[in-house]
Amino acid sequence: MFVLSIPCQAIDFNAKVPGQLPVEIDSQQGITCIKKGQICKARGNVIVTHGQTKMQCDTLTAFFSLDEKGMPSDLKKLEAHGNIRLSTKDQRKKGWSQKAVYDVASGHAHFTGNNLKLYLDGLVITSEESMDFFEQEGRAVATGKARAQKDDKILSADLLMAYFTQKRSLDHVTATGNVIVTTPETAARGNKGNYHVQSETARLTGNVKLTRCEGQMEGNAAEINLKTGVARLLNAFNEENSSSSPGRVKLLLTPQKTPKVPD
């Protein structure tokens, strides 16, 4: 095994770990450095460890800045390729992708490729285009047919943003574009959505259509309790036109055995 240890403050989802922690790169097939050590590449079952966070991949490239003497100093960027698995020690946060680029200074990790998936405190988030994690801002973004699922409850949209508390636990998720919420009892569609983790409630706004077994309802806003299955339309102002009067609620009684996602 080949090991490279780099003193750095990077790639750590756990905000409780302070100071300069080493990034340890462990590789089966070796670590090669070029350009006076400015670029180092590790191959074969690479394991990167930093604080409470571990990443495994097929290959890893580390980029360093140069000091006044032209020698490598601070770690600037990491690029990982192939079968990427990211996890925290407590297993509350995990991720999977085929390519990842991590910028040390900004704390921004960009994930692309097949099998894009994040596991955040029991919520599974997937997407077909890309995922981003902004460590310093405490948020994650899933783009392109994004989907957040907990048990048999699903929130899907063009764009999902997950926000964390200062203790790095998941707080809420916002959804934008073609937002759909489905539970065994309810299917709803809207322009925007917001899911709060602690209360397990989802709120949809903008051209909302809500379908239950007893029929379909339409309005400007809806609230769905994903824990109890209770859903209700809200006679709220149209958020896309703040000057308008409260929206009307329309009920269409077309009983069906299984709720279908409204068109």
Coordinates of C-alpha atoms in Angstrom, one line a residue:
M1 CA 0.0 0.0 0.0
F2 CA 1.1 3.6 -0.7
V3 CA 0.2 6.4 1.6
L4 CA 0.4 10.2 1.1
S5 CA -0.4 12.5 4.0
I6 CA -1.2 16.1 3.3
P7 CA -1.8 18.7 6.1
C8 CA -5.0 20.5 5.0
Q9 CA -8.4 21.8 6.0
A10 CA -10.7 20.2 3.4
I11 CA -13.3 17.5 2.6
D12 CA -14.9 17.3 6.0
F13 CA -18.7 17.3 6.4
N14 CA -18.3 17.3 10.1
A15 CA -18.1 21.0 11.3
K16 CA -17.1 19.9 14.8
V17 CA -13.6 19.0 13.7
P18 CA -11.5 22.2 13.8
G19 CA -8.0 23.1 12.7
Q20 CA -5.6 21.7 10.1
L21 CA -6.4 18.1 9.7
P22 CA -4.3 15.8 7.3
V23 CA -5.8 14.4 4.1
E24 CA -4.5 10.9 3.9
I25 CA -4.4 9.2 0.5
D26 CA -4.0 5.4 0.5
S27 CA -3.5 3.6 -2.8
Q28 CA -3.0 0.0 -3.8
Q29 CA -1.2 0.5 -7.2
G30 CA 0.9 3.5 -6.2
I31 CA 1.1 7.3 -6.2
T32 CA 3.0 9.2 -8.9
C33 CA 3.9 12.9 -8.7
I34 CA 4.9 15.2 -11.6
K35 CA 5.8 18.8 -12.1
K36 CA 8.0 18.9 -8.9
G37 CA 5.1 17.4 -6.9
Q38 CA 2.5 19.9 -8.1
I39 CA 0.3 17.1 -9.4
C40 CA 0.0 13.7 -7.7
K41 CA -2.0 10.8 -9.0
A42 CA -3.1 7.7 -7.1
R43 CA -4.4 4.5 -8.7
G44 CA -6.2 1.3 -7.5
N45 CA -8.7 1.2 -4.7
V46 CA -7.8 4.7 -3.5
I47 CA -9.0 5.7 -0.1
V48 CA -9.0 9.4 1.0
T49 CA -9.5 10.1 4.7
H50 CA -10.0 13.5 6.3
G51 CA -11.4 13.9 9.8
Q52 CA -14.7 12.1 9.9
T53 CA -15.1 11.7 6.1
K54 CA -13.8 9.0 3.9
M55 CA -13.9 8.7 0.1
Q56 CA -13.1 5.6 -2.0
C57 CA -12.5 5.7 -5.8
D58 CA -10.5 4.1 -8.7
T59 CA -8.2 7.0 -9.4
L60 CA -7.5 10.3 -7.7
T61 CA -5.5 13.4 -8.8
A62 CA -4.4 16.0 -6.3
F63 CA -3.3 19.5 -7.4
F64 CA -1.1 21.7 -5.2
S65 CA -0.1 25.4 -5.3
L66 CA 3.6 26.3 -5.4
D67 CA 5.4 28.3 -2.8
E68 CA 8.0 31.0 -3.4
K69 CA 10.7 28.4 -4.0
G70 CA 8.6 26.6 -6.6
M71 CA 7.8 23.7 -4.3
P72 CA 4.3 22.2 -3.7
S73 CA 2.6 23.7 -0.7
D74 CA -1.2 23.9 -0.2
L75 CA -3.7 21.4 -1.6
K76 CA -5.9 23.2 -4.2
K77 CA -8.1 20.6 -5.8
L78 CA -9.0 16.9 -5.8
E79 CA -10.4 15.0 -8.8
A80 CA -11.8 11.5 -8.3
H81 CA -12.9 9.1 -11.0
G82 CA -14.6 5.7 -11.0
N83 CA -16.9 4.0 -8.4
I84 CA -16.8 6.9 -6.0
R85 CA -18.2 6.2 -2.5
L86 CA -18.3 9.0 0.1
S87 CA -19.2 8.5 3.7
T88 CA -19.0 10.0 7.2
K89 CA -17.8 7.9 10.2
D90 CA -21.3 7.8 11.6
Q91 CA -22.8 6.7 8.2
R92 CA -25.4 9.5 8.4
K93 CA -24.2 11.0 5.2
K94 CA -23.1 8.9 2.1
G95 CA -22.7 9.6 -1.6
W96 CA -22.1 7.7 -4.8
S97 CA -21.0 9.0 -8.3
Q98 CA -18.5 8.3 -11.1
K99 CA -16.7 11.7 -11.0
A100 CA -16.1 14.2 -8.3
V101 CA -14.2 17.5 -8.3
Y102 CA -13.4 19.2 -4.9
D103 CA -12.2 22.7 -4.6
V104 CA -10.4 23.1 -1.3
A105 CA -10.6 26.9 -0.9
S106 CA -14.4 27.2 -1.5
G107 CA -15.4 23.8 0.0
H108 CA -17.4 23.0 -3.2
A109 CA -17.7 19.4 -4.3
H110 CA -19.2 18.7 -7.8
F111 CA -20.4 15.2 -8.6
T112 CA -21.4 13.9 -12.1
G113 CA -21.8 10.5 -13.9
N114 CA -24.1 7.6 -13.5
N115 CA -25.6 6.4 -10.2
L116 CA -25.7 9.9 -8.6
K117 CA -27.0 9.4 -5.1
L118 CA -26.8 11.1 -1.7
Y119 CA -27.9 9.6 1.6
L120 CA -28.6 12.5 4.1
D121 CA -29.9 11.6 7.5
G122 CA -32.3 9.0 6.2
L123 CA -33.3 10.9 3.0
V124 CA -32.1 9.4 -0.3
I125 CA -31.5 12.1 -3.0
T126 CA -30.8 11.1 -6.6
S127 CA -30.4 13.1 -9.9
E128 CA -29.6 12.4 -13.6
E129 CA -27.4 15.4 -14.2
S130 CA -25.2 16.6 -11.3
M131 CA -25.0 17.1 -7.6
D132 CA -23.1 19.8 -5.7
F133 CA -22.2 20.1 -2.0
F134 CA -21.3 23.5 -0.6
E135 CA -19.6 22.8 2.7
Q136 CA -19.1 26.3 3.9
E137 CA -22.7 27.2 3.0
G138 CA -24.2 24.0 4.5
R139 CA -26.3 23.0 1.4
A140 CA -26.4 20.4 -1.3
V141 CA -27.9 20.7 -4.8
A142 CA -29.3 18.0 -7.1
T143 CA -30.0 19.0 -10.7
G144 CA -31.8 17.2 -13.5
K145 CA -34.9 15.0 -12.6
A146 CA -33.9 15.2 -9.0
R147 CA -35.7 13.1 -6.4
A148 CA -35.7 12.8 -2.6
Q149 CA -37.2 9.7 -1.1
K150 CA -37.9 8.6 2.4
D151 CA -39.6 5.2 2.7
D152 CA -42.6 5.3 0.3
K153 CA -42.8 9.2 0.2
I154 CA -41.2 10.9 -2.8
L155 CA -40.5 14.5 -3.7
S156 CA -39.2 15.1 -7.2
A157 CA -38.4 18.3 -9.2
D158 CA -36.1 19.7 -11.8
L159 CA -33.9 21.1 -9.0
L160 CA -33.7 20.2 -5.3
M161 CA -31.7 22.1 -2.7
A162 CA -31.0 20.5 0.7
Y163 CA -30.1 22.8 3.7
F164 CA -28.3 21.8 6.9
T165 CA -28.2 23.2 10.4
Q166 CA -25.0 24.5 12.0
K167 CA -24.6 21.0 13.5
R168 CA -24.7 19.6 9.9
S169 CA -28.0 17.8 10.3
L170 CA -30.5 18.0 7.5
D171 CA -33.1 20.8 8.0
H172 CA -35.2 21.3 4.9
V173 CA -35.3 20.7 1.2
T174 CA -36.6 23.2 -1.4
A175 CA -37.9 22.1 -4.9
T176 CA -38.2 24.1 -8.1
G177 CA -39.8 23.2 -11.5
N178 CA -42.2 20.3 -12.1
V179 CA -42.5 19.6 -8.4
I180 CA -44.3 16.3 -7.6
V181 CA -45.1 14.8 -4.1
T182 CA -46.4 11.3 -3.9
T183 CA -47.4 9.2 -0.9
P184 CA -49.6 6.0 -0.8
E185 CA -52.6 8.3 -0.2
T186 CA -51.8 11.4 -2.2
A187 CA -50.3 12.7 -5.4
A188 CA -49.7 16.4 -5.9
R189 CA -48.1 18.7 -8.4
G190 CA -46.9 22.3 -8.2
N191 CA -44.4 24.9 -9.4
K192 CA -42.4 25.1 -6.1
G193 CA -42.1 23.0 -3.0
N194 CA -40.6 22.9 0.5
Y195 CA -40.1 19.9 2.7
H196 CA -39.3 20.3 6.4
V197 CA -37.5 17.3 7.9
Q198 CA -38.5 17.7 11.6
S199 CA -42.2 18.1 11.0
E200 CA -42.2 15.8 7.9
T201 CA -44.5 18.2 6.0
A202 CA -44.3 19.3 2.4
R203 CA -45.8 22.5 1.1
L204 CA -46.5 23.1 -2.6
T205 CA -47.2 26.5 -4.3
G206 CA -48.1 27.7 -7.8
N207 CA -50.8 25.9 -9.9
V208 CA -51.2 23.1 -7.4
K209 CA -53.2 20.0 -8.3
L210 CA -53.8 17.5 -5.5
T211 CA -55.2 14.0 -6.1
R212 CA -56.6 11.6 -3.5
C213 CA -58.7 8.6 -3.8
E214 CA -61.9 10.7 -3.4
G215 CA -61.0 13.1 -6.3
Q216 CA -58.8 15.9 -7.5
M217 CA -58.5 19.4 -6.0
E218 CA -56.8 22.5 -7.4
G219 CA -55.5 25.7 -5.8
N220 CA -52.6 28.0 -5.2
A221 CA -51.0 26.1 -2.3
A222 CA -51.2 22.7 -0.5
E223 CA -49.7 21.2 2.6
I224 CA -49.1 17.5 3.0
N225 CA -48.2 15.8 6.2
L226 CA -46.0 12.9 5.1
K227 CA -46.1 11.2 8.5
T228 CA -49.9 11.1 8.9
G229 CA -50.9 11.3 5.2
V230 CA -53.2 14.3 5.8
A231 CA -53.3 16.7 2.8
R232 CA -55.1 20.0 2.5
L233 CA -55.4 22.8 0.0
L234 CA -54.7 26.3 1.4
N235 CA -56.7 29.4 0.3
A236 CA -53.4 31.3 0.0
F237 CA -52.2 34.2 -2.1
N238 CA -50.7 33.3 -5.4
E239 CA -46.9 33.5 -4.6
E240 CA -46.1 34.1 -8.3
N241 CA -48.3 37.2 -8.3
S242 CA -48.3 38.8 -4.9
S243 CA -50.8 41.5 -5.9
S244 CA -53.5 39.0 -6.7
S245 CA -56.3 38.0 -4.3
P246 CA -56.4 34.7 -2.5
G247 CA -56.8 31.8 -5.0
R248 CA -60.0 29.8 -5.3
V249 CA -60.1 26.1 -4.5
K250 CA -61.6 23.8 -7.0
L251 CA -62.7 20.2 -6.2
L252 CA -63.3 17.6 -8.9
L253 CA -64.9 14.4 -7.6
T254 CA -63.6 11.5 -9.7
P255 CA -63.1 8.7 -7.2
Q256 CA -60.2 6.3 -8.0
K257 CA -58.6 3.4 -6.2
T258 CA -55.0 4.7 -6.5
P259 CA -54.1 8.4 -6.7
K260 CA -52.5 9.4 -9.9
V261 CA -50.0 12.2 -10.5
P262 CA -52.1 15.2 -11.8
D263 CA -51.3 16.4 -15.3

